[in-house]
Short mmCIF file of C-alpha atoms in Angstrom, two decimals:
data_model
loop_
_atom_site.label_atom_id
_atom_site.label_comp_id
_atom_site.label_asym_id
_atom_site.label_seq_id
_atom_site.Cartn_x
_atom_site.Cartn_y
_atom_site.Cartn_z
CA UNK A 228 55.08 35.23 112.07
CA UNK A 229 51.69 35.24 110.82
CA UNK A 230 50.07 32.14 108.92
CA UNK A 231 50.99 32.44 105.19
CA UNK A 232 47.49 31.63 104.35
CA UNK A 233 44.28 32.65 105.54
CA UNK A 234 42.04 30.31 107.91
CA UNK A 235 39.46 29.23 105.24
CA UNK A 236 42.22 28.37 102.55
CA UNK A 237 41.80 24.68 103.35
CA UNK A 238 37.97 24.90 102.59
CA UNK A 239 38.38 26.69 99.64
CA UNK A 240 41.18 23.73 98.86
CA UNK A 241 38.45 20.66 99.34
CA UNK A 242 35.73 23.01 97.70
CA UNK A 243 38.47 22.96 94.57
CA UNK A 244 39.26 19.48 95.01
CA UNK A 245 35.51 18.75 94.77
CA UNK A 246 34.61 20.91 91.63
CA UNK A 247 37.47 18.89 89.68
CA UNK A 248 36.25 15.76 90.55
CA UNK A 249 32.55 16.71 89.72
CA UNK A 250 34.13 18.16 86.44
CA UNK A 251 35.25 15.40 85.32
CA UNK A 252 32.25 13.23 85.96
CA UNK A 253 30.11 15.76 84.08
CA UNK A 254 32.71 16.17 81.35
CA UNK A 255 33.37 12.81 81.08
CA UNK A 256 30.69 10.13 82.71
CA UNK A 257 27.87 12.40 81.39
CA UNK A 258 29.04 12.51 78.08
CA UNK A 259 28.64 8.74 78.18
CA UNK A 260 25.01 8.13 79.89
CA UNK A 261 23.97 10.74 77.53
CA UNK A 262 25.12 8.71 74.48
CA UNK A 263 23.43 5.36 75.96
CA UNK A 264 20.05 7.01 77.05
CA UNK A 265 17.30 6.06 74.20
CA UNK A 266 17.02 9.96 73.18
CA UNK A 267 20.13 8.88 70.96
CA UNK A 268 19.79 5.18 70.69
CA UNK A 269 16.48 5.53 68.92
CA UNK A 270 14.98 3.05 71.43
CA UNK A 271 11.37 3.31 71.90
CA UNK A 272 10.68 6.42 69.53
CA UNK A 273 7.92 5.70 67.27
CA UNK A 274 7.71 7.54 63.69
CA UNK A 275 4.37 8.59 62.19
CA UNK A 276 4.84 6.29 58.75
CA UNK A 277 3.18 7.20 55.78
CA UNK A 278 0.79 4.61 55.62
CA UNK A 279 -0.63 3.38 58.69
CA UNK A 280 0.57 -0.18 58.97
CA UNK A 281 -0.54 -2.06 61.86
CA UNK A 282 2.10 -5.38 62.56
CA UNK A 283 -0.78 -6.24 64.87
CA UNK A 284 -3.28 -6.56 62.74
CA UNK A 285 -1.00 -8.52 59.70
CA UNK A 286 0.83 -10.52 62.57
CA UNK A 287 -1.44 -11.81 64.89
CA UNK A 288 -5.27 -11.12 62.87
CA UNK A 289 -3.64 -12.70 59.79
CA UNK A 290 -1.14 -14.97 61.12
CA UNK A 291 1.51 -13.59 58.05
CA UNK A 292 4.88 -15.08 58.55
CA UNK A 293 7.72 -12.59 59.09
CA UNK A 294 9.30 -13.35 55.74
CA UNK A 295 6.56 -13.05 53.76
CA UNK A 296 7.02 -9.37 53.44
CA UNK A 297 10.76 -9.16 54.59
CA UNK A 298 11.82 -11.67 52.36
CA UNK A 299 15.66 -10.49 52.33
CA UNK A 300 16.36 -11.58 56.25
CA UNK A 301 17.71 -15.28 55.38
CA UNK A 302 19.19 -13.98 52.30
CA UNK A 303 21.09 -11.50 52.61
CA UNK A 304 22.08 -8.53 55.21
CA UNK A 305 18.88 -6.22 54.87
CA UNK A 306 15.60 -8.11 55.99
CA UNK A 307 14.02 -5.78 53.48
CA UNK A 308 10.69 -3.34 53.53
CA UNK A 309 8.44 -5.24 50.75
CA UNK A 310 8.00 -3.64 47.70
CA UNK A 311 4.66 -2.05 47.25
CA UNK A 312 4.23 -4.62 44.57
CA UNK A 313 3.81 -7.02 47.66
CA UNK A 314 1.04 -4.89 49.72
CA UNK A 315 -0.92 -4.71 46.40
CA UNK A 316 -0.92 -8.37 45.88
CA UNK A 317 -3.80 -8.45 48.75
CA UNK A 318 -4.90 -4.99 48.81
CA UNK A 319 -5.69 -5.40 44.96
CA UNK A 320 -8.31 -7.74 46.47
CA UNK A 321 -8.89 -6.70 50.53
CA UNK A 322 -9.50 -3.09 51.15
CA UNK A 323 -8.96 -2.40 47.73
CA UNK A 324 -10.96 1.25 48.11
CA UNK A 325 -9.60 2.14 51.64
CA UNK A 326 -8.63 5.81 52.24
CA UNK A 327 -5.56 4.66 54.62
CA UNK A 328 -4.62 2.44 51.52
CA UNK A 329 -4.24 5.72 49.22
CA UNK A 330 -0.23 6.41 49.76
CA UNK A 331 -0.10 2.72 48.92
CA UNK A 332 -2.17 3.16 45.35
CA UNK A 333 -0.39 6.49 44.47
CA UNK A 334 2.82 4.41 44.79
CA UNK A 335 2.08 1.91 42.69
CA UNK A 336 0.16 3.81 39.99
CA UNK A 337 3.13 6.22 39.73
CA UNK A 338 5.94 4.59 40.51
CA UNK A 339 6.92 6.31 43.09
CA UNK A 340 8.28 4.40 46.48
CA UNK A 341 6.83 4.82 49.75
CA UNK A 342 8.91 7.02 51.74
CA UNK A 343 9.23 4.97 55.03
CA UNK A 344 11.21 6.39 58.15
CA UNK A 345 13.61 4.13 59.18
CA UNK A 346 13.18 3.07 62.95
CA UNK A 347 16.05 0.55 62.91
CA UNK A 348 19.51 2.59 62.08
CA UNK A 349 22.96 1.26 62.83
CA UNK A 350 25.83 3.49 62.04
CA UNK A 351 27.54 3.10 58.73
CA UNK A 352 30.57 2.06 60.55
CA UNK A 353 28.84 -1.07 62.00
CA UNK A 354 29.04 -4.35 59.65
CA UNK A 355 25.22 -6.06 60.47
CA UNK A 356 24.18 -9.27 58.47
CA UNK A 357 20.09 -10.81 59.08
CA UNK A 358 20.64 -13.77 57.25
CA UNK A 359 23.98 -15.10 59.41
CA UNK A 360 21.81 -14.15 62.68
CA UNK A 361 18.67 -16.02 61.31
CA UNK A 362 20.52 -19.12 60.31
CA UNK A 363 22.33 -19.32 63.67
CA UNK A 364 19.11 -19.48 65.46
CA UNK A 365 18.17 -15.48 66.68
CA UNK A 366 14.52 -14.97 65.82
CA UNK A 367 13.41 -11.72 65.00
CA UNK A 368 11.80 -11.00 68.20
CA UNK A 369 15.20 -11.11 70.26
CA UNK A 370 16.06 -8.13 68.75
CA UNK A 371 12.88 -6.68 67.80
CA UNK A 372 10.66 -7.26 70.38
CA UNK A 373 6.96 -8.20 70.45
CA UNK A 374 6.40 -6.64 66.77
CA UNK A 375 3.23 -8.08 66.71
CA UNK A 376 2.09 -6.22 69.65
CA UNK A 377 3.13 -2.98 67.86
CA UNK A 378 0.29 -0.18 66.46
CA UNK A 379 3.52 1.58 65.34
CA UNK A 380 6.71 -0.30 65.18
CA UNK A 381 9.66 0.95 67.22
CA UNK A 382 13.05 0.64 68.13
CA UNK A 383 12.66 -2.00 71.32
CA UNK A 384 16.29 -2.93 72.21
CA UNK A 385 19.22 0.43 72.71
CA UNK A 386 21.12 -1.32 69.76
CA UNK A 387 24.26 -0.12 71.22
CA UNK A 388 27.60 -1.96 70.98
CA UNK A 389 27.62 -3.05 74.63
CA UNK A 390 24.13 -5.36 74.17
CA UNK A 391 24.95 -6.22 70.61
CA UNK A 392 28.29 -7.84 72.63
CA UNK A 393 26.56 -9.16 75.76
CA UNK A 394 24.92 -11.33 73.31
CA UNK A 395 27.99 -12.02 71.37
CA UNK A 396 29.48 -13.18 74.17
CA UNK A 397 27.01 -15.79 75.79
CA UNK A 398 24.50 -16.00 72.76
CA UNK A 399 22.81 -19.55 74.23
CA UNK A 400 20.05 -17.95 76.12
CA UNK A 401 18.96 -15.85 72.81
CA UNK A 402 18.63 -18.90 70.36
CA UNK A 403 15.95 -21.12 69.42
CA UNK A 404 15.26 -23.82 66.75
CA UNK A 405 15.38 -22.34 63.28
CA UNK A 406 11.75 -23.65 62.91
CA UNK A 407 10.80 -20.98 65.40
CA UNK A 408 12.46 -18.11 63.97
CA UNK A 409 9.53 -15.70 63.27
CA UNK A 410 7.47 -16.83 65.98
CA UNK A 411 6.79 -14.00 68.48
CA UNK A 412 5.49 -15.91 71.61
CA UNK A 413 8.51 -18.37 71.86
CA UNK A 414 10.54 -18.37 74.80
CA UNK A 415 13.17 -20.64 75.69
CA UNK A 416 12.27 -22.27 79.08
CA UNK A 417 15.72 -24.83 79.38
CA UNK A 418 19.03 -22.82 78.83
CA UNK A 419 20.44 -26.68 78.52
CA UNK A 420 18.16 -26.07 74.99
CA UNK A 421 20.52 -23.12 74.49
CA UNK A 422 23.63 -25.00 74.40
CA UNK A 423 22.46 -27.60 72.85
CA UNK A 424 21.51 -25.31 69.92
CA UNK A 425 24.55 -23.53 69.80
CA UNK A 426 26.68 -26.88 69.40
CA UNK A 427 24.24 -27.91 66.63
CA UNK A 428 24.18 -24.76 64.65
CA UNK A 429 27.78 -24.61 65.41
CA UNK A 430 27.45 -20.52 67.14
CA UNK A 431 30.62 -19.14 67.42
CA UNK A 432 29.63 -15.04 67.30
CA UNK A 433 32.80 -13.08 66.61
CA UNK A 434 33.63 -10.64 69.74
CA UNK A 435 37.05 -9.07 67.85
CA UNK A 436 36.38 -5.09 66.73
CA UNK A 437 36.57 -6.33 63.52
CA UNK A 438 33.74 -8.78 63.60
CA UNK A 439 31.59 -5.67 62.93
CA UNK A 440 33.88 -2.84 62.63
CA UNK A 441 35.55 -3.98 59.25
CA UNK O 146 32.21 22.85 26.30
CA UNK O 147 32.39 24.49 22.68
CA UNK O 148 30.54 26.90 20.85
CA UNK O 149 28.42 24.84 18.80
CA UNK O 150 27.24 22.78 21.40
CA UNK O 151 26.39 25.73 23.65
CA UNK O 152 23.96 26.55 20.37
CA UNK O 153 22.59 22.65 19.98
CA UNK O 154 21.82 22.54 23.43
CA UNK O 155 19.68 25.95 23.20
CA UNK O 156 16.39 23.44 24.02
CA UNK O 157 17.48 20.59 25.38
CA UNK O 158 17.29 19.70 29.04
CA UNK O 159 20.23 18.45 30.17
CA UNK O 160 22.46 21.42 28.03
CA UNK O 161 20.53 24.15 29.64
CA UNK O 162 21.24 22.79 33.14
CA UNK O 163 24.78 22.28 32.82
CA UNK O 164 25.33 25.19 30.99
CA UNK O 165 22.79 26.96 34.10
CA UNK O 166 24.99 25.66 36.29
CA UNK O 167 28.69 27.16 34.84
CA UNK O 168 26.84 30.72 34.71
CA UNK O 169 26.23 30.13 38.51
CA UNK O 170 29.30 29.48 39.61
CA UNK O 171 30.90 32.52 37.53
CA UNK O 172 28.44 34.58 38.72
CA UNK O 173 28.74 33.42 42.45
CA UNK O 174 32.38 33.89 42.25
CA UNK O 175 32.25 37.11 40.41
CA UNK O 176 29.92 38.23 43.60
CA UNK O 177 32.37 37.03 46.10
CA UNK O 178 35.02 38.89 45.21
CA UNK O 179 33.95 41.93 44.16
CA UNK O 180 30.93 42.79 46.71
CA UNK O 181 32.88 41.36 49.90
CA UNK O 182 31.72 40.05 53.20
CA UNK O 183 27.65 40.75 53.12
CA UNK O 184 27.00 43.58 55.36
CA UNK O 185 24.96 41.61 58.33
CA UNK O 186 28.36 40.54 58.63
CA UNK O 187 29.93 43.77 59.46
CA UNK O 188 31.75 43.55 63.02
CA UNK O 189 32.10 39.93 63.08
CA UNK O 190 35.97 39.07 62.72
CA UNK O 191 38.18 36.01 62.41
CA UNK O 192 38.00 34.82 65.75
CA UNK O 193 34.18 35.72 66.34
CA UNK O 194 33.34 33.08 63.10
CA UNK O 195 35.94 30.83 64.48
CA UNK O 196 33.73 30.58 67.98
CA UNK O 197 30.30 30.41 66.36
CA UNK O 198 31.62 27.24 64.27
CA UNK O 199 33.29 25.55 66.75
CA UNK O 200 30.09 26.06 68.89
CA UNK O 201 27.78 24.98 66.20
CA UNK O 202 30.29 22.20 65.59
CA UNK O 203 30.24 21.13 69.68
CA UNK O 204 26.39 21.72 69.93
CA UNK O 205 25.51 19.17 66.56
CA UNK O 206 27.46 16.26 67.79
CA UNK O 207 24.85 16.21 70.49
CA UNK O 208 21.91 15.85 68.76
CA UNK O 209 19.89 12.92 67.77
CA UNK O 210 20.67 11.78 64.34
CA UNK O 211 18.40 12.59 61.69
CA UNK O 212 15.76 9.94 60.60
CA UNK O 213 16.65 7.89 57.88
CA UNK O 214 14.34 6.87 54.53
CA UNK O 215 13.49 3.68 53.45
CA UNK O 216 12.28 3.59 49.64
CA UNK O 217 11.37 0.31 48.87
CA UNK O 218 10.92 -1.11 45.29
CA UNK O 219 7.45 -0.29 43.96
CA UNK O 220 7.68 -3.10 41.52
CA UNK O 221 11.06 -5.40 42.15
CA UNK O 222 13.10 -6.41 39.18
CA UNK O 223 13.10 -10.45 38.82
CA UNK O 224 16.21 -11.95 40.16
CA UNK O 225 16.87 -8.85 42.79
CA UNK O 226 16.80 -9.28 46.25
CA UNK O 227 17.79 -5.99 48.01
CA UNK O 228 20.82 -6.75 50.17
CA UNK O 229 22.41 -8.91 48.36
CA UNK O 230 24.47 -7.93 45.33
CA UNK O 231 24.19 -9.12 41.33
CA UNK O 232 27.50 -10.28 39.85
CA UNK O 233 27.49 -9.47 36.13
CA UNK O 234 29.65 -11.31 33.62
CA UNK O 235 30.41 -8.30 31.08
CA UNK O 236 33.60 -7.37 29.09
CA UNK O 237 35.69 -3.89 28.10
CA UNK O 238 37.68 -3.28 25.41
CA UNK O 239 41.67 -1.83 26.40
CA UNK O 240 43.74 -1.64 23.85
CA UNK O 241 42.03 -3.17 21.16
CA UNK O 242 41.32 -6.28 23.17
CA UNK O 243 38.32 -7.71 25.40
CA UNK O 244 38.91 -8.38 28.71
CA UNK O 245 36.70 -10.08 30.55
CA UNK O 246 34.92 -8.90 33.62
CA UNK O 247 32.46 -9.21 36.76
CA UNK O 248 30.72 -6.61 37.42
CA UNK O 249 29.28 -6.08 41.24
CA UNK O 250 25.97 -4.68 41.58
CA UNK O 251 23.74 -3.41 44.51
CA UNK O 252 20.09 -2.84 43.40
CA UNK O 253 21.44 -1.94 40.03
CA UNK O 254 24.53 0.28 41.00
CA UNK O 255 27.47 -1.15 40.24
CA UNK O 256 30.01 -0.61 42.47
CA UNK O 257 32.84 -3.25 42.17
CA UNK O 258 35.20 -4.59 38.82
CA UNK O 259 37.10 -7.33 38.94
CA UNK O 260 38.85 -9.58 36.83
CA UNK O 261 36.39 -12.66 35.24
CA UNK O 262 37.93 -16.12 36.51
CA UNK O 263 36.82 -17.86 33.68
CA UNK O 264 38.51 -15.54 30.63
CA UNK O 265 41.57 -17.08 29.64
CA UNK O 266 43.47 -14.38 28.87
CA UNK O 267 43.46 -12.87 32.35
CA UNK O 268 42.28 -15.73 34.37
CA UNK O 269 40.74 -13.42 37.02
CA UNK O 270 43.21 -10.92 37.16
CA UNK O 271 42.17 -6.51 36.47
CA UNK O 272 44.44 -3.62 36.33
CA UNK O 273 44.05 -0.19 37.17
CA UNK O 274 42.19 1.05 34.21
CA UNK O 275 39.65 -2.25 34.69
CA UNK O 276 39.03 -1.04 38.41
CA UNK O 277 38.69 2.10 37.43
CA UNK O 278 36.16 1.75 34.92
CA UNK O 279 33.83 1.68 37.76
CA UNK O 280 34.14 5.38 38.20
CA UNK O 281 33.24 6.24 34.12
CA UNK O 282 29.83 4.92 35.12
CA UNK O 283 29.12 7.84 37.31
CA UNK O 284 30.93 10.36 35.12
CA UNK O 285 28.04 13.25 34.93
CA UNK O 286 29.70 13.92 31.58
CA UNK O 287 29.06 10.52 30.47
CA UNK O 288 26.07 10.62 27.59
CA UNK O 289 22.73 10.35 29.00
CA UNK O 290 20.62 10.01 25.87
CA UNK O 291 20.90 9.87 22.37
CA UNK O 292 21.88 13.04 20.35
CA UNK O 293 20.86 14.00 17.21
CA UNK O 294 22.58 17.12 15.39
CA UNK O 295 23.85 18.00 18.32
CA UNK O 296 20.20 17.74 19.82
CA UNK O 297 18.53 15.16 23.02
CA UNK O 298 16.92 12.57 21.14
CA UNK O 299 15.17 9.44 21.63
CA UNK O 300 15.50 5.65 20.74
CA UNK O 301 12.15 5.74 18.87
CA UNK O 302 14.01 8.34 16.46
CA UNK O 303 17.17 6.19 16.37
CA UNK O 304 14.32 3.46 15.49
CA UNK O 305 12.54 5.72 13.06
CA UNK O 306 16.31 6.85 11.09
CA UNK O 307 17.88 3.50 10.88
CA UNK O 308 14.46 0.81 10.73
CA UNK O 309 14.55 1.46 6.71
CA UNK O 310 16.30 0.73 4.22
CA UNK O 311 18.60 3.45 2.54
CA UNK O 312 18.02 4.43 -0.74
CA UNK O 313 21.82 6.33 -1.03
CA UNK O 314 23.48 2.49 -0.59
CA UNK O 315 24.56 4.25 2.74
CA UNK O 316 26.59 7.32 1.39
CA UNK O 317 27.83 9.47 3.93
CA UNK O 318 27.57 6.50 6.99
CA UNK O 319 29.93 6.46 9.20
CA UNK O 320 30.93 4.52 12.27
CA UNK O 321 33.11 6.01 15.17
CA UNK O 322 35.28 3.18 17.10
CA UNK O 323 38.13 2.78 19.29
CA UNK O 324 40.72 1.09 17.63
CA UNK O 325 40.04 -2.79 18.13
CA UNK O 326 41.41 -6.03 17.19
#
């Protein structure tokens, strides 16, 4: 009786077994690098902004504290772009006749807001708070990175629910004293400084879906 | 909308657009069903539309999301700090009576009613039509401005008509109220 199948049926078998399995990794594992690469978490795009703000230059030339401008990021959950009410209250004085300063005079002389783009964009299904991170001891450059390096500020940590809970989960090595919240250059050298802090502010991140997801 | 209005609102903004916008629609409808599918959309059928949407549909949830605005205050209003919401202390009338409220505001949008803890009549407590009330503020029929003879007008005419004294001992005034205790 001859063989019911031919000789290179068994190849043809693996070959199948093969394509499924590489299916499924491109169906299903690609799917999820692509959602994590920073082409969709935002991370390290830089926007061209209407006016040409340079942190460096306000940060380190100036020495301006954080919260000078975003004033909302111990109050409340937005850390706030300053109203242009703010930028005039030097540039009325300093550069007062600058060309790159003309968006900013057009917006306050008509009334009209600046038209930022927005480099820093959870999704609407994420609940985000500055001020509970602030008072617990994060400073802004855990999550926003050297800012005061930046000509053009962008997006320097993915953002995405996996790092937001790494740090949820063992916050001690991201926290500092409060007094060095907006200070760029401050690293914590002794993680024992890291528990310490968290038993003091009393850090107890929530790492249930609804923490965030409410 | 009646007839009279339709001829008060010959020159007024707001009258002309709505009253725009009801022609479009009647016209847009008329369109549809009389003219049919256009004709670049001869030969495609049911299940050829089905396939381009669900492609379209497939392809977008792969794309980058769009970049968001940020409009600032130019000049902030005292006592706002974006972010964190205003609780106003207001009252509505239901039924002839005043109940007293708290009104929840973001950046001057109010977007939450609830009962005032302090009235004593309700101690904190709102119904439906209280926590609905929310929802009249956004009505797009809900008067934007001062009318006059069935005519936009402004407050400095509402100034102008009412600033002097009447010499007819205020014959023919009249003032339109809910009923109220």
């Amino acid at each position: 009786m001859p063989a019911l199948f031919p000789r290179w049926s068994d190849t043809a078998f693996r070959i199948g077994l093969g394509a499924v399995a590489v299916s499924l990794l491109v169906l299903v594992v690609g799917p999820m690098i692509y959602v994590r690469t920073p082409y969709i978490t935002g991370q390290f795009f830089a926007f061209d902004q209407p006016v040409q703000f340079d942190h460096r230059h306000h940060v380190q030339d100036d020495g301006i504290d954080c919260r000078f401008c975003h004033d909302g990021v111990d109050k409340g959950k937005r850390a706030g772009v300053p109203p242009t009410e703010r930028c005039m209250g030097c540039h009325a004085q300093v550069w007062r006749s600058s060309v790159m300063l003309e968006p900013l005079r057009r917006s306050f002389y008509s009334g009209q807001p600046i038209s930022w783009n927005r480099v820093h964009q959870l999704p609407d299904f994420v609940y985000f708070d500055h001020s509970i991170h602030v008072a617990k001891g994060v400073g802004c450059a855990s999550c926003h990175g050297r800012v005061d390096e930046m000509a053009v500020v962008y997006q320097s940590a993915p953002l995405t629910m996996g790092w937001c809970l790494a740090c949820h989960r063992s916050p001690e090595a991201n926290l500092r004293p409060r007094a060095e919240i907006t200070n760029m250059e401050w690293r914590q050298t002794d993680p024992a400084q890291g528990r310490e802090l968290a038993r003091e502010y009393d850090v107890r991140p929530p790492t249930n879906c609804t923490g965030c997801h409410r | 909308m009646s007839d009279e209005r339709h001829a008060g609102g010959e020159q007024d903004g707001k009258g002309a657009f709505r009253r725009d916008r009801q022609e479009l629609w009647r016209r847009l409808i008329e369109h549809a069903s009389e003219a049919g599918p256009p004709e670049e959309w001869e030969g495609i059928g049911r299940r050829d539309f089905m396939k381009l949407v669900g492609a379209s549909v497939a392809l977008a949830g792969c794309s980058r999301e769009p970049v968001g605005k940020l409009l600032p205050y130019t000049v902030r209003p005292v006592g706002v700090t974006p972010g964190v919401p205003d609780h106003f202390a207001t009252a509505m009338a239901i039924d002839g009576r005043a109940v007293g409220l708290i009104v929840e505001s973001h950046e001057g949008r109010p977007t939450k009613i609830e009962g005032n803890p302090a009235h004593p009549a309700s101690l904190g407590a709102a119904g439906v039509f209280e926590q609905a009330a929310v929802l009249q503020l956004y009505d797009p029929s809900r008067a934007g401005a001062l009318r006059m003879r069935g005519r936009d007008a402004s407050w400095e005419s509402f100034c102008a008509a009412f600033s002097q004294p009447r010499t007819d001992g205020g014959e023919g005034l009249r003032f339109l109220l809910p009923p109220d205790t």
